[in-house]
GROMACS .gro file of C-alpha atoms in nm:
model
  410
    1MET     CA    1  -1.892   5.996   3.055
    2SER     CA    2  -1.968   5.639   2.884
    3GLU     CA    3  -2.339   5.633   2.701
    4LYS     CA    4  -2.537   5.345   2.616
    5LYS     CA    5  -2.380   5.140   2.303
    6LEU     CA    6  -2.578   5.000   2.020
    7SER     CA    7  -2.670   4.680   1.892
    8ILE     CA    8  -2.502   4.551   1.565
    9GLN     CA    9  -2.818   4.560   1.367
   10THR     CA   10  -2.810   4.912   1.447
   11SER     CA   11  -2.471   5.009   1.375
   12VAL     CA   12  -2.473   4.859   1.051
   13PHE     CA   13  -2.767   5.031   0.956
   14TRP     CA   14  -2.648   5.376   1.064
   15ASN     CA   15  -2.305   5.290   0.909
   16THR     CA   16  -2.488   5.206   0.565
   17ALA     CA   17  -2.733   5.500   0.585
   18GLY     CA   18  -2.482   5.744   0.654
   19SER     CA   19  -2.205   5.592   0.451
   20ALA     CA   20  -2.443   5.574   0.162
   21PHE     CA   21  -2.593   5.914   0.186
   22TYR     CA   22  -2.232   6.037   0.176
   23LEU     CA   23  -2.098   5.856  -0.125
   24GLY     CA   24  -2.420   5.972  -0.322
   25CYS     CA   25  -2.313   6.340  -0.250
   26GLN     CA   26  -2.008   6.266  -0.381
   27TRP     CA   27  -2.124   6.088  -0.692
   28LEU     CA   28  -2.393   6.370  -0.803
   29MET     CA   29  -2.116   6.645  -0.719
   30THR     CA   30  -1.931   6.471  -1.020
   31VAL     CA   31  -2.232   6.474  -1.185
   32LEU     CA   32  -2.349   6.822  -1.170
   33VAL     CA   33  -2.045   6.945  -1.234
   34VAL     CA   34  -2.062   6.947  -1.547
   35ARG     CA   35  -2.435   7.093  -1.599
   36LEU     CA   36  -2.327   7.381  -1.319
   37SER     CA   37  -1.997   7.513  -1.514
   38GLY     CA   38  -1.914   7.254  -1.799
   39VAL     CA   39  -1.653   6.999  -1.931
   40ASP     CA   40  -1.341   7.163  -1.858
   41ALA     CA   41  -1.421   7.207  -1.474
   42ALA     CA   42  -1.537   6.853  -1.452
   43GLY     CA   43  -1.172   6.721  -1.614
   44MET     CA   44  -1.041   6.968  -1.361
   45LEU     CA   45  -1.255   6.824  -1.086
   46SER     CA   46  -1.135   6.452  -1.174
   47LEU     CA   47  -0.774   6.573  -1.212
   48ALA     CA   48  -0.747   6.651  -0.866
   49MET     CA   49  -0.933   6.380  -0.695
   50SER     CA   50  -0.724   6.097  -0.890
   51VAL     CA   51  -0.436   6.313  -0.762
   52CYS     CA   52  -0.533   6.336  -0.427
   53ASN     CA   53  -0.670   5.992  -0.392
   54ILE     CA   54  -0.334   5.852  -0.399
   55TRP     CA   55  -0.206   6.060  -0.115
   56TYR     CA   56  -0.528   6.000   0.091
   57CYS     CA   57  -0.372   5.711   0.144
   58LEU     CA   58  -0.073   5.815   0.315
   59ALA     CA   59  -0.300   6.071   0.512
   60VAL     CA   60  -0.523   5.782   0.677
   61TYR     CA   61  -0.234   5.551   0.692
   62GLY     CA   62  -0.444   5.221   0.691
   63MET     CA   63  -0.483   5.301   1.030
   64ARG     CA   64  -0.925   5.287   1.080
   65ASN     CA   65  -0.923   4.887   1.072
   66PHE     CA   66  -0.608   4.876   1.343
   67GLN     CA   67  -0.794   5.163   1.592
   68VAL     CA   68  -1.110   4.987   1.603
   69SER     CA   69  -0.984   4.665   1.668
   70ASP     CA   70  -0.744   4.784   1.965
   71THR     CA   71  -1.021   4.685   2.190
   72GLN     CA   72  -0.709   4.637   2.458
   73ASN     CA   73  -0.631   5.045   2.405
   74LYS     CA   74  -0.270   4.991   2.330
   75TYR     CA   75  -0.260   5.344   2.188
   76THR     CA   76  -0.507   5.610   2.359
   77ASN     CA   77  -0.748   5.817   2.119
   78GLY     CA   78  -0.528   6.108   2.155
   79SER     CA   79  -0.186   5.895   1.948
   80TYR     CA   80  -0.480   5.829   1.658
   81ILE     CA   81  -0.536   6.149   1.704
   82TYR     CA   82  -0.240   6.321   1.697
   83SER     CA   83  -0.124   6.064   1.457
   84ARG     CA   84  -0.335   6.196   1.197
   85PHE     CA   85  -0.186   6.555   1.213
   86LEU     CA   86   0.099   6.394   1.096
   87THR     CA   87  -0.007   6.207   0.838
   88CYS     CA   88  -0.241   6.502   0.687
   89GLY     CA   89   0.066   6.706   0.708
   90ALA     CA   90   0.294   6.506   0.552
   91ALA     CA   91   0.055   6.429   0.285
   92PHE     CA   92  -0.041   6.723   0.214
   93ILE     CA   93   0.377   6.850   0.179
   94GLY     CA   94   0.376   6.533  -0.107
   95CYS     CA   95   0.096   6.649  -0.290
   96LEU     CA   96   0.176   6.966  -0.301
   97VAL     CA   97   0.596   6.862  -0.410
   98TYR     CA   98   0.400   6.618  -0.674
   99THR     CA   99   0.235   6.908  -0.818
  100LEU     CA  100   0.467   7.141  -0.860
  101ILE     CA  101   0.706   6.863  -0.998
  102MET     CA  102   0.443   6.769  -1.267
  103PRO     CA  103   0.369   7.019  -1.557
  104TYR     CA  104   0.027   7.104  -1.407
  105ASN     CA  105  -0.088   7.510  -1.449
  106PHE     CA  106  -0.141   7.734  -1.151
  107MET     CA  107  -0.556   7.674  -1.125
  108ASN     CA  108  -0.509   7.346  -1.187
  109THR     CA  109  -0.251   7.290  -0.890
  110LEU     CA  110  -0.465   7.551  -0.691
  111CYS     CA  111  -0.755   7.332  -0.732
  112ILE     CA  112  -0.556   6.943  -0.652
  113MET     CA  113  -0.411   7.169  -0.288
  114LEU     CA  114  -0.750   7.286  -0.192
  115TYR     CA  115  -0.920   6.917  -0.320
  116PHE     CA  116  -0.646   6.755  -0.083
  117LEU     CA  117  -0.744   7.023   0.202
  118TYR     CA  118  -1.115   6.883   0.140
  119LYS     CA  119  -0.990   6.509   0.163
  120CYS     CA  120  -0.793   6.639   0.538
  121SER     CA  121  -1.135   6.667   0.647
  122GLU     CA  122  -1.268   6.312   0.531
  123ALA     CA  123  -0.917   6.136   0.695
  124PHE     CA  124  -1.001   6.339   1.028
  125PHE     CA  125  -1.376   6.245   1.040
  126ASP     CA  126  -1.192   5.870   0.998
  127VAL     CA  127  -1.005   5.943   1.329
  128TYR     CA  128  -1.380   6.039   1.519
  129ALA     CA  129  -1.530   5.784   1.337
  130GLY     CA  130  -1.305   5.491   1.483
  131ILE     CA  131  -1.364   5.626   1.863
  132PHE     CA  132  -1.754   5.616   1.792
  133GLN     CA  133  -1.722   5.256   1.662
  134LYS     CA  134  -1.497   5.174   1.964
  135GLU     CA  135  -1.772   5.261   2.154
  136TRP     CA  136  -2.049   5.125   1.938
  137ARG     CA  137  -2.222   5.408   1.881
  138LEU     CA  138  -2.213   5.491   1.485
  139ASP     CA  139  -2.541   5.677   1.517
  140TYR     CA  140  -2.339   5.949   1.571
  141ALA     CA  141  -2.097   5.847   1.249
  142GLY     CA  142  -2.385   5.785   1.031
  143LYS     CA  143  -2.508   6.095   1.101
  144SER     CA  144  -2.178   6.295   1.111
  145MET     CA  145  -2.140   6.160   0.735
  146MET     CA  146  -2.496   6.281   0.648
  147LEU     CA  147  -2.429   6.643   0.784
  148ARG     CA  148  -2.074   6.620   0.576
  149GLY     CA  149  -2.300   6.531   0.252
  150VAL     CA  150  -2.515   6.812   0.308
  151ILE     CA  151  -2.231   7.041   0.373
  152SER     CA  152  -1.998   6.952   0.063
  153LEU     CA  153  -2.311   6.872  -0.170
  154GLY     CA  154  -2.492   7.225  -0.108
  155SER     CA  155  -2.202   7.424  -0.052
  156PHE     CA  156  -2.067   7.316  -0.411
  157CYS     CA  157  -2.380   7.353  -0.623
  158LEU     CA  158  -2.458   7.697  -0.477
  159LEU     CA  159  -2.125   7.820  -0.482
  160LEU     CA  160  -2.055   7.688  -0.832
  161LYS     CA  161  -2.355   7.817  -0.958
  162PHE     CA  162  -2.311   8.180  -0.849
  163THR     CA  163  -1.895   8.202  -0.841
  164ASP     CA  164  -1.838   7.974  -1.175
  165ASN     CA  165  -1.487   7.938  -1.000
  166LEU     CA  166  -1.408   7.549  -0.895
  167CYS     CA  167  -1.114   7.615  -0.692
  168LEU     CA  168  -1.314   7.874  -0.477
  169THR     CA  169  -1.606   7.636  -0.450
  170ILE     CA  170  -1.387   7.340  -0.353
  171GLY     CA  171  -1.201   7.590  -0.108
  172ILE     CA  172  -1.517   7.736   0.064
  173MET     CA  173  -1.644   7.290   0.062
  174ALA     CA  174  -1.333   7.222   0.279
  175VAL     CA  175  -1.324   7.475   0.537
  176LEU     CA  176  -1.711   7.436   0.579
  177CYS     CA  177  -1.643   7.058   0.604
  178LEU     CA  178  -1.374   7.127   0.869
  179ALA     CA  179  -1.592   7.331   1.089
  180SER     CA  180  -1.817   7.062   1.085
  181ILE     CA  181  -1.544   6.850   1.263
  182LEU     CA  182  -1.496   7.092   1.497
  183VAL     CA  183  -1.877   7.169   1.582
  184TYR     CA  184  -2.027   6.788   1.590
  185ASP     CA  185  -1.771   6.566   1.578
  186ILE     CA  186  -1.490   6.657   1.841
  187PRO     CA  187  -1.753   6.736   2.119
  188THR     CA  188  -1.963   6.412   2.047
  189ALA     CA  189  -1.651   6.244   2.089
  190LYS     CA  190  -1.586   6.456   2.416
  191LYS     CA  191  -1.916   6.252   2.555
  192LEU     CA  192  -1.832   5.899   2.522
  193THR     CA  193  -1.460   5.898   2.636
  194SER     CA  194  -1.134   6.067   2.655
  195ILE     CA  195  -1.011   6.228   2.368
  196SER     CA  196  -0.745   6.466   2.490
  197LEU     CA  197  -0.420   6.524   2.199
  198ASP     CA  198  -0.159   6.291   2.311
  199THR     CA  199   0.133   6.425   2.171
  200ARG     CA  200   0.411   6.172   2.317
  201PHE     CA  201   0.686   6.091   2.000
  202PRO     CA  202   0.750   5.742   2.134
  203GLN     CA  203   0.363   5.620   2.125
  204VAL     CA  204   0.320   5.752   1.757
  205LYS     CA  205   0.630   5.651   1.659
  206ALA     CA  206   0.556   5.294   1.762
  207LEU     CA  207   0.200   5.307   1.621
  208PHE     CA  208   0.337   5.414   1.278
  209ILE     CA  209   0.548   5.116   1.294
  210GLU     CA  210   0.288   4.883   1.412
  211CYS     CA  211   0.037   5.001   1.139
  212PHE     CA  212   0.313   5.046   0.830
  213PRO     CA  213   0.200   4.733   0.691
  214LEU     CA  214  -0.139   4.888   0.671
  215VAL     CA  215  -0.012   5.142   0.416
  216VAL     CA  216   0.128   4.908   0.195
  217TYR     CA  217  -0.179   4.686   0.188
  218THR     CA  218  -0.389   4.965   0.128
  219LEU     CA  219  -0.186   5.117  -0.161
  220LEU     CA  220  -0.104   4.737  -0.317
  221SER     CA  221  -0.501   4.667  -0.312
  222SER     CA  222  -0.553   4.980  -0.504
  223ALA     CA  223  -0.302   4.862  -0.756
  224ILE     CA  224  -0.466   4.561  -0.825
  225GLY     CA  225  -0.806   4.725  -0.976
  226SER     CA  226  -0.582   4.958  -1.112
  227VAL     CA  227  -0.361   4.755  -1.298
  228PRO     CA  228  -0.570   4.645  -1.549
  229ARG     CA  229  -0.739   4.961  -1.630
  230LEU     CA  230  -0.386   5.124  -1.697
  231PHE     CA  231  -0.279   4.814  -1.941
  232LEU     CA  232  -0.687   4.849  -2.116
  233GLU     CA  233  -0.633   5.189  -2.214
  234ARG     CA  234  -0.267   5.086  -2.365
  235ILE     CA  235  -0.371   4.786  -2.573
  236ALA     CA  236  -0.723   4.902  -2.609
  237GLY     CA  237  -0.739   5.247  -2.602
  238THR     CA  238  -0.876   5.550  -2.424
  239TYR     CA  239  -1.247   5.492  -2.562
  240ASN     CA  240  -1.265   5.188  -2.470
  241LEU     CA  241  -1.119   5.235  -2.106
  242GLY     CA  242  -1.409   5.517  -2.066
  243ILE     CA  243  -1.680   5.301  -2.177
  244TYR     CA  244  -1.517   4.997  -1.928
  245SER     CA  245  -1.498   5.286  -1.663
  246SER     CA  246  -1.882   5.414  -1.709
  247VAL     CA  247  -1.995   5.030  -1.701
  248ALA     CA  248  -1.791   4.984  -1.410
  249THR     CA  249  -1.902   5.257  -1.203
  250PRO     CA  250  -2.263   5.139  -1.102
  251THR     CA  251  -2.153   4.804  -0.968
  252LEU     CA  252  -1.913   5.044  -0.695
  253ILE     CA  253  -2.282   5.080  -0.536
  254ILE     CA  254  -2.288   4.625  -0.426
  255GLN     CA  255  -1.857   4.665  -0.344
  256MET     CA  256  -1.967   4.934  -0.064
  257GLY     CA  257  -2.328   4.843   0.032
  258ALA     CA  258  -2.100   4.470   0.128
  259THR     CA  259  -1.830   4.686   0.347
  260TYR     CA  260  -2.072   4.902   0.485
  261VAL     CA  261  -2.210   4.592   0.628
  262PHE     CA  262  -1.928   4.442   0.761
  263ASN     CA  263  -1.707   4.743   0.845
  264PRO     CA  264  -1.883   4.764   1.178
  265PHE     CA  265  -1.790   4.364   1.286
  266VAL     CA  266  -1.427   4.463   1.285
  267THR     CA  267  -1.428   4.541   1.633
  268LEU     CA  268  -1.667   4.283   1.738
  269PHE     CA  269  -1.420   4.042   1.576
  270ALA     CA  270  -1.097   4.149   1.741
  271GLU     CA  271  -1.310   4.196   2.082
  272ARG     CA  272  -1.399   3.797   2.030
  273TYR     CA  273  -1.075   3.695   1.924
  274HIS     CA  274  -0.901   3.840   2.192
  275ALA     CA  275  -1.178   3.701   2.457
  276ASN     CA  276  -1.089   3.360   2.332
  277ASP     CA  277  -1.451   3.313   2.227
  278LYS     CA  278  -1.417   3.066   1.910
  279LYS     CA  279  -1.782   3.066   1.860
  280GLY     CA  280  -1.868   3.377   1.841
  281PHE     CA  281  -1.585   3.517   1.607
  282LEU     CA  282  -1.650   3.215   1.357
  283SER     CA  283  -2.054   3.325   1.431
  284ALA     CA  284  -2.000   3.695   1.306
  285LEU     CA  285  -1.741   3.573   1.042
  286LYS     CA  286  -2.043   3.356   0.856
  287LYS     CA  287  -2.294   3.683   0.932
  288CYS     CA  288  -2.068   3.879   0.717
  289ILE     CA  289  -2.016   3.571   0.441
  290LEU     CA  290  -2.332   3.518   0.415
  291ALA     CA  291  -2.437   3.940   0.367
  292VAL     CA  292  -2.128   3.967   0.122
  293PHE     CA  293  -2.347   3.639  -0.052
  294ALA     CA  294  -2.682   3.798  -0.006
  295ILE     CA  295  -2.591   4.098  -0.182
  296ALA     CA  296  -2.395   3.934  -0.467
  297VAL     CA  297  -2.710   3.750  -0.577
  298VAL     CA  298  -2.977   4.063  -0.524
  299GLY     CA  299  -2.677   4.266  -0.714
  300ILE     CA  300  -2.606   4.003  -1.049
  301ILE     CA  301  -3.011   3.921  -1.062
  302GLY     CA  302  -3.073   4.335  -1.051
  303GLY     CA  303  -2.779   4.373  -1.288
  304LYS     CA  304  -2.964   4.135  -1.512
  305LEU     CA  305  -3.318   4.248  -1.532
  306LEU     CA  306  -3.231   4.619  -1.530
  307GLY     CA  307  -2.840   4.642  -1.624
  308ARG     CA  308  -2.938   4.801  -1.980
  309TRP     CA  309  -3.198   5.022  -1.869
  310GLY     CA  310  -3.006   5.145  -1.601
  311LEU     CA  311  -2.686   5.223  -1.815
  312ASN     CA  312  -2.885   5.386  -2.069
  313LEU     CA  313  -3.085   5.603  -1.832
  314LEU     CA  314  -2.710   5.679  -1.706
  315TYR     CA  315  -2.500   5.712  -2.028
  316GLY     CA  316  -2.736   5.698  -2.289
  317SER     CA  317  -2.723   5.419  -2.576
  318GLU     CA  318  -2.363   5.419  -2.637
  319VAL     CA  319  -2.262   5.317  -2.323
  320ALA     CA  320  -2.551   5.053  -2.290
  321ALA     CA  321  -2.446   4.898  -2.594
  322HIS     CA  322  -2.179   4.687  -2.385
  323VAL     CA  323  -2.438   4.607  -2.150
  324ASP     CA  324  -2.246   4.243  -2.175
  325LEU     CA  325  -1.958   4.372  -1.952
  326LEU     CA  326  -2.240   4.448  -1.646
  327ILE     CA  327  -2.230   4.079  -1.544
  328PRO     CA  328  -1.859   4.022  -1.548
  329LEU     CA  329  -1.791   4.341  -1.335
  330ILE     CA  330  -2.066   4.288  -1.127
  331ILE     CA  331  -1.917   3.980  -0.983
  332CYS     CA  332  -1.564   4.078  -0.983
  333THR     CA  333  -1.691   4.391  -0.706
  334ILE     CA  334  -1.853   4.059  -0.512
  335LEU     CA  335  -1.469   3.907  -0.531
  336THR     CA  336  -1.360   4.228  -0.383
  337ALA     CA  337  -1.585   4.333  -0.141
  338PHE     CA  338  -1.502   3.896  -0.005
  339SER     CA  339  -1.124   3.990  -0.037
  340TRP     CA  340  -1.175   4.312   0.185
  341LEU     CA  341  -1.381   4.132   0.434
  342LEU     CA  342  -1.083   3.892   0.501
  343CYS     CA  343  -0.885   4.192   0.474
  344GLY     CA  344  -1.061   4.371   0.746
  345VAL     CA  345  -1.070   4.018   0.932
  346LEU     CA  346  -0.692   3.982   0.936
  347THR     CA  347  -0.655   4.374   1.036
  348ALA     CA  348  -0.890   4.295   1.350
  349ILE     CA  349  -0.656   3.994   1.452
  350HIS     CA  350  -0.333   4.151   1.346
  351GLN     CA  351  -0.201   3.932   1.061
  352PHE     CA  352  -0.027   4.203   0.896
  353ARG     CA  353   0.209   3.979   0.727
  354GLY     CA  354  -0.077   3.792   0.499
  355LEU     CA  355  -0.235   4.062   0.415
  356VAL     CA  356   0.073   4.220   0.267
  357ILE     CA  357   0.186   3.867   0.118
  358GLY     CA  358  -0.166   3.837  -0.012
  359ASN     CA  359  -0.242   4.170  -0.190
  360ALA     CA  360   0.106   4.192  -0.311
  361VAL     CA  361   0.114   3.858  -0.466
  362ALA     CA  362  -0.245   3.969  -0.634
  363VAL     CA  363  -0.057   4.297  -0.807
  364VAL     CA  364   0.176   4.056  -0.938
  365ALA     CA  365  -0.084   3.814  -1.049
  366SER     CA  366  -0.274   4.118  -1.194
  367ILE     CA  367   0.061   4.262  -1.381
  368ILE     CA  368   0.096   3.894  -1.549
  369LEU     CA  369  -0.260   3.872  -1.668
  370SER     CA  370  -0.380   4.154  -1.760
  371PRO     CA  371  -0.175   4.213  -2.090
  372VAL     CA  372  -0.224   3.818  -2.237
  373LEU     CA  373  -0.619   3.826  -2.130
  374GLU     CA  374  -0.685   4.219  -2.258
  375GLN     CA  375  -0.501   4.134  -2.610
  376ALA     CA  376  -0.728   3.789  -2.628
  377PHE     CA  377  -1.038   3.923  -2.518
  378LYS     CA  378  -0.997   4.308  -2.477
  379MET     CA  379  -1.264   4.508  -2.224
  380GLN     CA  380  -1.400   4.124  -2.103
  381GLY     CA  381  -0.993   4.054  -2.064
  382ALA     CA  382  -0.960   4.333  -1.795
  383SER     CA  383  -1.262   4.183  -1.565
  384LEU     CA  384  -1.123   3.875  -1.607
  385ALA     CA  385  -0.793   3.953  -1.510
  386LEU     CA  386  -0.934   4.152  -1.235
  387GLY     CA  387  -1.134   3.875  -1.123
  388LEU     CA  388  -0.838   3.597  -1.099
  389ALA     CA  389  -0.616   3.824  -0.955
  390THR     CA  390  -0.858   3.895  -0.643
  391CYS     CA  391  -0.951   3.504  -0.616
  392ILE     CA  392  -0.566   3.445  -0.584
  393GLU     CA  393  -0.539   3.734  -0.312
  394SER     CA  394  -0.873   3.569  -0.122
  395ALA     CA  395  -0.721   3.235  -0.130
  396ILE     CA  396  -0.423   3.335   0.026
  397LEU     CA  397  -0.590   3.529   0.302
  398LEU     CA  398  -0.768   3.254   0.398
  399LEU     CA  399  -0.533   3.035   0.440
  400TYR     CA  400  -0.357   3.289   0.658
  401LEU     CA  401  -0.671   3.348   0.823
  402MET     CA  402  -0.745   2.944   0.894
  403ARG     CA  403  -0.419   2.923   1.041
  404ASP     CA  404  -0.443   3.188   1.313
  405ILE     CA  405  -0.771   3.110   1.359
  406ARG     CA  406  -0.657   2.729   1.453
  407LYS     CA  407  -0.320   2.815   1.599
  408HIS     CA  408  -0.491   3.075   1.828
  409PHE     CA  409  -0.813   2.920   1.985
  410GLU     CA  410  -0.633   2.589   2.019
   0.00000   0.00000   0.00000
C-alpha cells in the first residue's frame, strides 16, 4: 500500500506549482466574469466569495496543519475525513441561516449557497491533501490542484459564456469539483494508506476539542488584515479602500509564494520535534526563514522596478498613480508570511496557547492603531497599522517558540 516518498525539494515544487496554478485560475475567474457577464455578475460573485470565505474557516476548522503534524497518528485518517463531513454540514447550515437573516434577494442567496457548495469541495480536498502530505506525496496534491483549476476555470468560462447564468454556472462547477475528489483524490489516497471512514464519536469529539484553538486562531488571523481596511472605509471612504485593495491584490503573490515554500515543512517540523532532533529542527526552520527572506528581496526589487508598469497593465493609470502604496504593502505581506511560518511551526509542536495569544494581541493592536494612523496618514496608515500589528504578533509567537525549543530539547 505504501509508495516511494518524495524529497522535500520535490514536495515544495509540486505544492508550489499546483497551488499557484489553482489560485491563478481563481483569480482569472474574478477577472473574466466581468467580460463574460458584466459588472452585476462580478458583484454577485464577489458577494458570494466574501460571505463564503467566513464560513469556510469553520468548514476546514483550522485542521490542516494539525493533521499533517499528527506524525504519531493520534487520530486516524478516517477521523479527519469524518470530521470534515460534520464541519462542512455545520458551516453550510450556518451560511444558510446567515443569508436568510441578511436582506439578500433570492438570486444572491442562491448564488452564495451554491458557491459555498464549491467551497465544500475545497474543504474536502484539503483533508486528502493532508493525507498526501503526511505520506510525502505532494505530487498528488499538486496534480489534483491543477486538475481542479482546469475544471473550475474551464467550466466557469464555458457555462457563463453560453448560459449567462451565474448561479447555474457555479452550481455545475461545484458538482464537477466534488466529482474530481471521487474520481482522483479518494482512489489516489487509497493507494497510499487506509482511509476507511472512522465514525467513532469519542474520537472525533476529542479531535474537535483539541483543534478548537486553531479555529479561534484562524478567525483572529484573518481579522488582523481585515480591521485596517474596515477602518479605512469609514475614515477615507469606499473609493480609497478600492484603490488600496487594488494595489494590495498583486502583493498576495509574494505572501502565497512564501506559504507554498514552507507549508510542506510543517510535517518535517513535527517529525523532528518528536524525534528530539534539535539540529534538524533548527536547520529546517533556518531554511524556511532564508526562503522567506529571499522571496522578500525579489518582491521588493520587483515592486520597485516593475510596480508602476504592472499596476498600469492590470488596472490602468488611475490605480497606477498610487504606486507609492506598493512597497509598504509588499513589506506587510512579507511580515505576514513570516508570522504564518511561525504559526505553522507552533501548530506542528502543538503550542496552541501561544498561537491564540499572539494573534489575539495583534487584533487588539490593529484595532487600536488603525484609526489613529489612518487619521494621520490615510491609506499609508492602514499599511503601517497592519505592519506594526504583525510585528507584535511575530514577536509573541517567536517568544513562545524559543521557550518551547529550549524546554523540549533540553
